[in-house]
Coordinates of C-alpha atoms in Angstrom, one line a residue:
Chain A
M1 CA 26.9 -22.0 -19.5
I2 CA 28.5 -20.1 -16.9
E3 CA 32.3 -18.7 -17.2
L4 CA 34.5 -16.8 -15.4
E5 CA 37.0 -14.9 -17.2
Q6 CA 39.6 -13.3 -15.0
V7 CA 37.4 -12.1 -12.0
S8 CA 38.3 -10.1 -8.8
Y9 CA 36.2 -10.0 -6.1
G10 CA 36.5 -7.8 -2.5
Y11 CA 34.4 -6.6 0.2
G12 CA 35.3 -3.1 1.4
A13 CA 38.9 -2.3 0.3
G14 CA 40.4 -6.1 0.8
T15 CA 40.6 -8.2 -2.5
L16 CA 39.0 -12.2 -1.4
L17 CA 38.9 -13.2 -4.9
S18 CA 41.5 -12.3 -7.9
E19 CA 41.9 -12.9 -11.4
I20 CA 39.9 -16.2 -11.5
S21 CA 38.9 -18.2 -14.6
L22 CA 36.3 -20.8 -14.7
K23 CA 33.9 -22.6 -17.1
L24 CA 31.1 -25.2 -16.4
A25 CA 30.7 -26.6 -19.4
P26 CA 27.0 -28.3 -20.1
G27 CA 27.2 -31.7 -18.2
S28 CA 29.9 -31.1 -16.2
F29 CA 30.8 -32.1 -12.4
H30 CA 33.4 -30.0 -10.5
F31 CA 34.6 -29.9 -6.7
L32 CA 35.2 -26.0 -5.2
T33 CA 37.5 -26.7 -2.2
G34 CA 40.1 -24.5 -0.1
P35 CA 39.8 -24.1 3.6
S36 CA 37.1 -21.5 5.4
G37 CA 37.0 -18.0 4.6
A38 CA 38.9 -19.0 1.4
G39 CA 35.6 -17.3 -0.8
K40 CA 34.5 -20.5 -2.2
T41 CA 30.2 -18.8 -1.1
T42 CA 31.6 -16.0 -3.0
L43 CA 32.5 -17.8 -6.2
M44 CA 29.1 -19.6 -5.9
K45 CA 27.4 -16.5 -5.3
L46 CA 29.1 -14.7 -7.8
C47 CA 28.2 -17.7 -10.4
Y48 CA 24.5 -17.2 -10.2
G49 CA 24.1 -13.4 -10.2
E50 CA 23.8 -12.5 -6.4
L51 CA 26.9 -10.7 -6.3
I52 CA 28.7 -8.7 -9.6
A53 CA 32.3 -9.0 -9.8
S54 CA 34.2 -6.1 -9.2
K55 CA 36.3 -6.7 -12.2
G56 CA 36.8 -9.3 -15.3
R57 CA 33.8 -10.5 -16.5
V58 CA 31.6 -13.2 -15.6
T59 CA 29.1 -14.7 -18.3
L60 CA 25.7 -16.5 -17.3
F61 CA 24.2 -18.8 -20.0
E62 CA 26.2 -16.2 -23.1
R63 CA 24.7 -13.2 -21.0
D64 CA 27.5 -10.7 -19.2
A65 CA 26.1 -10.9 -15.8
R66 CA 26.8 -6.8 -15.3
Q67 CA 24.6 -6.2 -17.9
L68 CA 21.7 -8.3 -16.6
T69 CA 18.8 -7.0 -14.6
R70 CA 17.0 -7.8 -11.8
D71 CA 14.2 -9.4 -13.7
D72 CA 16.7 -11.3 -16.1
V73 CA 18.6 -12.3 -12.9
A74 CA 15.4 -14.0 -11.6
Q75 CA 14.9 -15.3 -15.3
V76 CA 18.7 -16.7 -14.7
R77 CA 18.2 -18.4 -11.3
R78 CA 14.8 -19.9 -13.0
R79 CA 17.8 -22.2 -14.8
I80 CA 20.1 -22.5 -11.9
G81 CA 18.9 -24.6 -8.8
V82 CA 21.0 -23.7 -5.7
V83 CA 21.6 -25.4 -1.8
H84 CA 22.7 -23.2 0.8
Q85 CA 24.5 -24.8 3.3
D86 CA 22.1 -23.1 5.6
C87 CA 19.5 -24.4 3.1
Q88 CA 17.1 -20.9 4.0
F89 CA 13.2 -21.9 3.5
L90 CA 10.5 -20.0 4.2
D91 CA 8.8 -21.4 8.0
H92 CA 5.3 -20.6 7.2
L93 CA 5.3 -23.0 4.6
D94 CA 5.5 -26.7 5.0
V95 CA 8.1 -29.0 3.0
A96 CA 6.0 -29.4 0.2
E97 CA 5.2 -25.7 -0.4
N98 CA 8.8 -24.5 0.0
V99 CA 9.9 -27.4 -2.6
A100 CA 7.6 -25.9 -4.9
L101 CA 8.2 -22.8 -4.7
P102 CA 10.1 -22.2 -7.7
L103 CA 7.1 -23.3 -9.6
T104 CA 5.0 -21.2 -7.6
V105 CA 6.9 -17.9 -8.3
S106 CA 7.5 -19.1 -11.9
G107 CA 3.5 -18.9 -11.9
R108 CA 4.5 -22.5 -13.4
S109 CA 2.7 -25.9 -12.6
L110 CA 3.0 -29.4 -12.1
S111 CA 1.7 -31.4 -14.8
D112 CA 0.9 -34.5 -12.0
E113 CA 1.1 -33.2 -8.6
S114 CA 2.3 -36.9 -8.2
E115 CA 5.7 -35.5 -9.5
L116 CA 6.0 -33.5 -6.1
E117 CA 5.2 -36.6 -4.7
D118 CA 7.5 -38.3 -6.6
L119 CA 10.6 -35.9 -5.8
L120 CA 10.0 -35.6 -1.9
A121 CA 10.2 -39.8 -2.2
W122 CA 13.3 -39.5 -4.1
V123 CA 14.9 -37.1 -1.2
G124 CA 13.2 -39.6 1.0
L125 CA 10.9 -36.7 2.5
S126 CA 7.4 -38.1 1.7
R127 CA 6.5 -38.5 5.5
Q128 CA 7.8 -35.0 5.9
R129 CA 6.1 -33.5 3.8
A130 CA 3.5 -31.5 6.0
A131 CA 6.4 -30.0 8.1
K132 CA 7.7 -26.6 8.9
P133 CA 10.9 -26.5 8.2
P134 CA 12.1 -26.4 11.3
E135 CA 11.1 -28.8 12.6
L136 CA 13.4 -30.6 9.6
S137 CA 16.8 -32.6 10.9
G138 CA 20.5 -31.0 9.3
G139 CA 19.7 -33.8 7.0
E140 CA 16.1 -33.1 5.8
R141 CA 16.8 -29.5 4.9
Q142 CA 19.8 -30.6 3.0
R143 CA 17.3 -33.0 0.8
A144 CA 14.4 -30.3 1.2
A145 CA 16.8 -28.0 -0.6
L146 CA 18.3 -30.1 -3.5
A147 CA 14.6 -30.7 -4.1
R148 CA 13.3 -27.2 -4.3
A149 CA 16.6 -26.8 -6.2
V150 CA 16.2 -29.4 -9.0
I151 CA 12.2 -28.8 -9.1
M152 CA 12.1 -26.3 -12.4
S153 CA 14.8 -28.9 -13.9
P154 CA 17.8 -26.2 -13.8
D155 CA 20.4 -26.8 -16.5
V156 CA 23.0 -25.8 -13.4
I157 CA 23.3 -27.1 -9.8
L158 CA 25.0 -24.9 -7.3
A159 CA 25.7 -26.3 -3.7
D160 CA 27.2 -24.8 -1.3
E161 CA 28.4 -27.6 1.7
P162 CA 25.5 -29.8 1.4
T163 CA 27.0 -32.3 3.3
G164 CA 28.4 -29.6 5.9
N165 CA 25.6 -29.9 8.5
V166 CA 25.2 -34.0 8.2
D167 CA 26.3 -37.3 9.4
W168 CA 28.4 -39.0 6.4
D169 CA 25.3 -41.4 6.0
M170 CA 23.6 -38.6 4.5
S171 CA 26.5 -37.0 3.1
L172 CA 26.1 -40.4 0.7
R173 CA 23.4 -39.9 -0.1
L174 CA 23.4 -36.4 -0.5
L175 CA 25.8 -37.1 -3.6
K176 CA 24.0 -39.9 -4.8
L177 CA 21.4 -37.5 -5.4
L178 CA 23.6 -34.5 -7.1
V179 CA 25.5 -37.8 -9.4
E180 CA 22.0 -39.0 -10.1
L181 CA 21.5 -35.7 -11.4
N182 CA 24.5 -35.2 -13.5
R183 CA 23.7 -38.5 -15.0
M184 CA 20.7 -37.2 -16.4
G185 CA 22.9 -34.1 -18.1
K186 CA 22.9 -31.5 -14.9
T187 CA 25.9 -29.6 -14.4
I188 CA 26.5 -29.9 -11.0
L189 CA 29.4 -27.6 -9.1
I190 CA 29.9 -28.8 -5.3
A191 CA 31.3 -26.2 -2.5
T192 CA 32.8 -28.6 -0.2
H193 CA 36.2 -28.9 2.1
D194 CA 35.3 -32.4 2.9
M195 CA 38.0 -34.6 1.1
N196 CA 36.3 -37.8 2.2
L197 CA 33.2 -36.3 0.2
I198 CA 35.5 -35.7 -2.6
R199 CA 37.5 -39.0 -3.2
S200 CA 33.8 -40.5 -2.3
A201 CA 32.9 -39.8 -5.9
K202 CA 35.9 -41.4 -7.6
A203 CA 33.8 -43.7 -7.6
Q204 CA 30.6 -42.9 -9.4
V205 CA 31.0 -39.5 -11.0
Q206 CA 34.4 -38.4 -14.0
A207 CA 34.7 -35.0 -11.0
R208 CA 37.1 -31.9 -11.9
V209 CA 38.1 -30.5 -8.3
L210 CA 39.0 -26.6 -8.7
R211 CA 40.7 -25.7 -5.3
I212 CA 40.6 -22.2 -3.9
A213 CA 44.2 -21.0 -2.5
N214 CA 45.7 -17.1 -2.2
K215 CA 42.7 -15.6 -3.7
T216 CA 42.4 -17.6 -7.5
V217 CA 41.4 -21.2 -8.1
Q218 CA 44.1 -23.5 -9.0
H219 CA 42.5 -26.8 -11.0
A220 CA 43.6 -29.5 -9.2
G221 CA 44.6 -31.0 -12.1
A222 CA 43.7 -35.3 -12.5
D223 CA 40.2 -35.8 -12.6
L224 CA 39.1 -38.4 -9.6
Chain B
M1 CA -10.1 -1.4 -21.0
N2 CA -11.4 -5.2 -20.5
A3 CA -7.6 -5.8 -20.3
R4 CA -7.0 -3.1 -17.3
L5 CA -10.5 -4.9 -15.8
S6 CA -9.0 -8.3 -16.3
K7 CA -6.0 -6.7 -14.6
L8 CA -7.7 -5.2 -11.3
L9 CA -9.5 -8.4 -11.4
H10 CA -6.6 -10.5 -11.2
F11 CA -5.0 -8.2 -8.4
V12 CA -8.5 -8.7 -5.9
A13 CA -9.4 -12.2 -6.8
G14 CA -5.3 -12.8 -6.0
D15 CA -3.6 -15.8 -6.7
A16 CA -3.6 -17.8 -3.3
Q17 CA -0.5 -19.7 -3.1
A18 CA 1.1 -16.5 -3.9
D19 CA -0.4 -15.1 -1.4
R20 CA 0.9 -17.5 1.0
V21 CA 4.8 -17.0 -0.1
V22 CA 5.0 -13.6 2.6
P23 CA 4.3 -14.4 6.6
P24 CA 0.4 -13.7 7.7
T25 CA 0.9 -12.4 10.7
G26 CA 2.6 -9.1 12.3
Y27 CA 1.7 -6.1 14.2
T28 CA 2.3 -4.1 10.8
A29 CA -0.3 -6.0 10.1
R30 CA -2.4 -4.7 12.9
L31 CA -1.1 -1.1 12.4
T32 CA -2.3 -1.1 8.3
V33 CA -5.5 -2.4 9.7
F34 CA -5.9 0.0 12.2
A35 CA -4.3 3.3 10.6
A36 CA -6.8 2.0 8.0
A37 CA -10.4 2.1 10.0
S38 CA -9.3 5.3 11.8
M39 CA -7.9 7.4 8.4
A40 CA -11.5 6.3 7.4
F41 CA -13.5 7.6 10.6
L42 CA -11.9 10.6 10.3
A43 CA -12.1 10.9 7.4
V44 CA -15.9 10.5 7.2
F45 CA -16.2 13.6 10.1
A46 CA -14.3 15.7 7.8
L47 CA -16.3 14.4 4.7
A48 CA -19.7 15.5 7.4
L49 CA -18.3 18.9 8.5
S50 CA -17.3 19.4 4.4
L51 CA -21.2 19.1 3.7
A52 CA -22.5 20.1 6.7
T53 CA -20.9 23.5 5.9
G54 CA -21.6 23.4 1.9
R55 CA -25.1 23.2 3.8
L56 CA -25.1 26.1 6.2
A57 CA -23.4 28.7 3.8
D58 CA -26.3 27.6 0.8
R59 CA -28.7 27.5 4.1
W60 CA -27.4 31.3 5.3
G61 CA -26.7 32.8 1.8
E62 CA -30.6 32.0 0.5
A63 CA -32.2 32.8 3.8
L64 CA -30.9 35.7 4.1
A65 CA -30.5 36.9 0.1
K66 CA -34.2 36.3 -0.2
S67 CA -35.3 39.0 2.9
S68 CA -34.2 42.3 4.4
T69 CA -35.2 44.4 6.2
I70 CA -36.7 48.5 5.6
R71 CA -36.0 50.5 9.2
I72 CA -38.5 53.7 10.0
S73 CA -37.0 56.4 11.8
A74 CA -39.9 59.3 12.0
P75 CA -41.6 61.8 14.8
A76 CA -43.8 59.6 16.5
D77 CA -46.7 62.0 14.7
Q78 CA -45.4 60.7 11.5
M79 CA -44.3 57.3 11.8
D80 CA -48.0 55.9 10.6
A81 CA -47.7 57.5 8.0
Q82 CA -44.5 56.7 6.9
V83 CA -45.6 53.5 7.7
L84 CA -48.1 53.7 4.7
A85 CA -46.0 55.1 2.2
V86 CA -43.3 52.4 2.4
T87 CA -45.9 49.8 2.3
E88 CA -47.3 51.5 -0.8
V89 CA -43.7 51.7 -2.0
L90 CA -43.2 48.2 -1.7
A91 CA -46.7 46.7 -3.4
T92 CA -45.4 48.6 -6.4
T93 CA -42.3 46.8 -6.4
P94 CA -40.9 44.2 -8.7
G95 CA -39.7 41.1 -7.2
V96 CA -41.4 41.9 -3.0
K97 CA -43.0 38.4 -2.5
E98 CA -44.4 39.6 0.9
A99 CA -43.7 42.8 2.5
R100 CA -45.5 43.8 6.5
P101 CA -44.4 46.2 9.4
L102 CA -43.2 44.1 12.6
S103 CA -46.3 44.2 15.1
Q104 CA -45.7 46.3 18.3
D105 CA -45.0 42.6 20.0
E106 CA -43.3 41.2 17.5
Q107 CA -40.8 44.3 18.3
R108 CA -41.2 43.6 21.7
A109 CA -39.7 40.3 21.3
L110 CA -36.8 41.0 19.6
L111 CA -35.9 43.2 22.0
E112 CA -37.0 41.2 24.3
P113 CA -33.7 40.1 25.2
W114 CA -31.8 43.2 25.8
F115 CA -34.7 45.2 27.6
G116 CA -36.3 42.5 29.5
P117 CA -40.5 41.7 28.5
D118 CA -41.8 45.0 30.0
L119 CA -40.2 47.4 27.1
P120 CA -43.3 50.3 26.8
L121 CA -42.4 50.2 23.0
D122 CA -44.9 52.8 22.2
Q123 CA -43.5 55.8 24.7
L124 CA -39.8 55.2 23.2
P125 CA -38.7 56.1 19.8
I126 CA -37.7 53.0 18.4
P127 CA -38.0 52.5 14.8
R128 CA -40.7 50.4 12.8
L129 CA -39.5 47.7 11.5
V130 CA -40.7 46.1 8.0
E131 CA -40.0 42.7 6.6
V132 CA -39.4 42.2 3.3
I133 CA -40.1 38.6 1.8
E134 CA -38.5 38.3 -1.7
D135 CA -39.6 36.4 -4.5
E136 CA -37.0 34.5 -6.7
E137 CA -36.4 37.2 -8.7
G138 CA -35.4 39.7 -5.9
I139 CA -35.5 43.2 -5.6
D140 CA -33.5 45.9 -6.9
A141 CA -31.8 47.3 -3.8
E142 CA -30.6 50.6 -5.0
G143 CA -33.7 51.2 -7.0
L144 CA -35.6 50.4 -4.4
K145 CA -33.1 52.7 -1.9
A146 CA -34.0 55.8 -4.6
R147 CA -37.8 55.1 -4.4
L148 CA -38.0 55.5 -0.2
A149 CA -35.7 58.3 -0.1
G150 CA -38.6 59.9 -2.2
E151 CA -41.1 58.9 -0.4
A152 CA -40.4 58.2 2.8
P153 CA -37.2 59.8 3.9
G154 CA -36.6 58.0 7.2
A155 CA -36.6 55.2 5.3
V156 CA -33.4 52.5 5.5
L157 CA -33.0 49.6 3.6
D158 CA -31.4 46.8 5.1
D159 CA -30.3 44.3 2.3
H160 CA -28.8 42.0 5.0
A161 CA -25.8 41.8 2.5
R162 CA -23.2 43.9 4.8
W163 CA -23.4 40.8 7.0
R164 CA -24.3 37.9 5.0
E165 CA -21.3 38.3 2.8
P166 CA -19.1 37.8 5.4
L167 CA -20.9 34.4 6.9
V168 CA -21.0 32.6 3.4
R169 CA -17.8 33.5 3.4
A170 CA -16.4 31.9 6.6
A171 CA -19.2 29.1 6.0
N172 CA -17.6 28.3 2.5
R173 CA -14.1 28.5 3.9
L174 CA -15.4 26.2 6.4
R175 CA -16.3 23.5 3.5
Q176 CA -12.8 23.7 2.3
L177 CA -11.0 23.4 5.4
G178 CA -12.9 20.1 5.3
F179 CA -12.2 19.0 2.0
V180 CA -8.0 19.9 2.8
A181 CA -8.2 17.9 5.9
I182 CA -9.4 14.7 3.9
V183 CA -6.9 15.2 2.0
L184 CA -4.9 15.4 5.2
I185 CA -6.3 12.2 6.6
A186 CA -5.1 10.4 2.7
A187 CA -1.8 12.2 2.9
L188 CA -1.8 10.9 6.0
A189 CA -2.7 7.6 5.8
A190 CA -0.4 7.5 3.1
V191 CA 2.5 7.7 4.9
V192 CA 1.6 5.3 8.3
I193 CA 0.4 2.3 5.4
T194 CA 4.0 2.8 3.6
L195 CA 6.3 3.2 6.6
A196 CA 3.7 -0.1 7.5
A197 CA 5.1 -1.7 4.5
S198 CA 8.6 -0.3 4.5
A199 CA 9.2 -2.1 8.1
A200 CA 7.4 -5.1 6.9
L201 CA 9.4 -5.4 4.3
S202 CA 12.2 -5.0 6.1
A203 CA 11.3 -7.1 8.1
N204 CA 10.4 -9.8 5.6
E205 CA 14.1 -9.6 4.1
Q206 CA 14.9 -13.5 4.7
V207 CA 11.7 -14.0 2.4
I208 CA 12.8 -11.8 0.6
R209 CA 16.1 -13.1 0.0
V210 CA 14.8 -16.6 -0.2
L211 CA 12.1 -16.0 -2.9
R212 CA 15.0 -14.3 -5.1
L213 CA 17.2 -17.1 -4.8
V214 CA 14.0 -19.4 -6.0
G215 CA 14.2 -16.7 -9.1
A216 CA 11.4 -14.6 -8.1
R217 CA 10.8 -11.3 -10.2
D218 CA 10.2 -8.1 -7.8
N219 CA 6.9 -7.5 -9.3
Y220 CA 6.0 -10.9 -7.9
I221 CA 7.7 -10.4 -4.5
A222 CA 5.7 -6.8 -4.1
R223 CA 2.6 -8.0 -5.4
A224 CA 2.5 -10.0 -2.6
F225 CA 3.1 -7.6 -0.5
V226 CA 1.1 -4.7 -2.5
R227 CA -2.0 -7.0 -2.6
R228 CA -1.9 -7.5 1.4
Y229 CA -1.2 -4.2 2.4
T230 CA -4.1 -2.9 0.1
L231 CA -7.0 -5.5 1.1
R232 CA -5.8 -4.1 4.5
A233 CA -5.8 -1.1 4.2
L234 CA -9.8 -1.8 2.7
S235 CA -10.7 -4.0 5.7
G236 CA -9.5 -1.0 8.0
A237 CA -11.4 1.2 6.0
I238 CA -14.9 -0.1 5.9
V239 CA -15.1 -1.1 9.6
G240 CA -13.3 2.6 9.8
T241 CA -16.3 3.9 7.3
L242 CA -18.8 1.9 8.8
L243 CA -18.3 2.8 12.4
G244 CA -18.2 7.2 11.4
S245 CA -21.1 7.1 9.5
L246 CA -22.7 5.3 12.6
A247 CA -21.1 8.2 15.6
V248 CA -22.5 10.6 12.6
F249 CA -25.9 9.1 12.0
L250 CA -26.0 9.0 15.9
L251 CA -25.7 12.5 16.0
P252 CA -28.2 14.6 17.9
P253 CA -31.2 15.0 15.1
A254 CA -30.8 18.9 13.0
G255 CA -33.7 19.8 13.5
D256 CA -35.4 23.8 11.1
Q257 CA -33.5 25.7 13.1
A258 CA -30.3 23.6 12.9
S259 CA -27.5 25.4 14.5
F260 CA -24.1 24.7 13.4
L261 CA -23.3 21.7 15.6
T262 CA -26.8 20.1 15.4
G263 CA -26.9 20.1 11.5
L264 CA -23.5 18.4 11.2
G265 CA -24.2 14.7 9.2
F266 CA -25.3 13.8 5.8
K267 CA -29.2 14.7 4.2
G268 CA -29.9 12.8 1.6
W269 CA -27.8 10.7 -1.2
Q270 CA -24.8 12.5 0.8
W271 CA -24.8 9.5 2.8
L272 CA -23.5 7.7 -0.6
W273 CA -20.0 9.9 0.2
P274 CA -18.2 7.7 2.7
L275 CA -19.0 5.0 0.5
A276 CA -16.0 6.4 -1.7
I277 CA -13.9 5.9 1.5
P278 CA -12.8 2.5 1.9
P279 CA -12.1 2.6 -2.2
L280 CA -10.0 5.4 -1.9
A281 CA -8.0 3.8 1.4
A282 CA -7.6 0.5 -1.0
L283 CA -5.8 3.0 -3.8
V284 CA -3.6 5.1 -1.4
A285 CA -2.3 1.8 0.4
F286 CA -2.4 0.9 -3.5
L287 CA 0.2 3.7 -4.5
A288 CA 2.1 3.5 -1.0
T289 CA 2.8 0.4 -0.9
G290 CA 3.5 -0.6 -4.9
Q291 CA 6.4 2.8 -3.6
A292 CA 7.4 1.8 -0.5
A293 CA 8.0 -2.2 -2.2
K294 CA 10.1 -0.8 -5.0
T295 CA 12.1 1.5 -3.1
V296 CA 13.3 -1.5 -0.4
L297 CA 13.4 -4.2 -3.5
Q298 CA 16.0 -1.5 -4.8
E299 CA 17.6 -0.9 -2.2
K300 CA 17.9 -4.7 -1.1
R301 CA 20.0 -5.5 -4.4

């Protein structure tokens, strides 16, 4: 589904990631951890075609990322739901419009308007559907971002520090939503430096932990 | 053709939901409307100038081409005989519709601006003038000159060609300059709208990033901006064209003896010409914004 082979990436003259190999199999659940600045976000961006590897090969749905045109990347993004740490919304649209944005840009529509309501209810944002993103709390923004990431029913969900700005209860709630998605067959990759969150996942799902250290990915080995 | 029309109609009708992805406000929006309105206003005047100078060139050309003057210089005792000889020649010349010697009063009126009202014409050796009005076919100037040389040696034909040509040439050049002005205005509109669209695209970097994140194609993003700027240019140009046309309409009316300035404006079906300005402005905006969007989106890869 998503595969990195001997991938390196650097900003300017420095190398941030060096000869990383990684494979996200369908239905798998991975955590990506490591200290701040280690390259978690960069690795995520390589996984959804935002960045192109300096060396090595990134394969997204059986296609070499380097060969993808911008339209191809757009097509790939419809199969990958991304939850950013800073969420990234269109502030002039309300929550419901932001959540439905992937459908809007792909020219699709929900078969039933109640599906959007169900999705908003699933993430607990029914009452905030008409609010603008700046009016939301950190946790609400993260849940809205998650709803937007899944509305196209993507094959893969990449979440970059989804619990970075929320309290512990909200972290658990977001984790639960991601676990539910994994049970539906979605492939999940969560970047986090919150080890407590990883431990909490242990009881709910079989996840592998990848740790970025010394510019490369180390498989933590034991399943949680 | 039907597919193109359908595409055009789809573009004009737009997608209400898609239109909302671009923030509706911003100074570039007002700038675009103002620029389009101003350019359209100026274009109306440039168009009016072109059409007026065209009419002027035609009028000068036609009026002067259809008339000529014969000047007779002779001793006082031969003057009447020569005038008679000239009118007889003209009476049998093909292409002459009407010919008549100017009366003393008419010649005095012609000279009055230079010599005052009490000019004793009968005491001065002033040449007599014979006005010749030509029919549609016109006269053979060279043939007439040859006949006059034989019948009335003191008569000289002036067919106005000497000073008609530079006037018509100048008017035609003015007409061309008017069209050049329209092209320059269109180019300037394209530049202003391109700058405004580029600024808007740059100011909306976050919007572009989010749209790409959720799988928007560049065409979709570009279309949202292009449609918006095209419609803004169209609305601005409609306002500018209306105001420009109104201003032209309110210019002092042209009389029969219209001078250059009072003749500026549209006549009859020419009032339809300004209607072409708003669609032209929209087309310029469409192409300019499309190019700007393509460039900016490629840069933001």
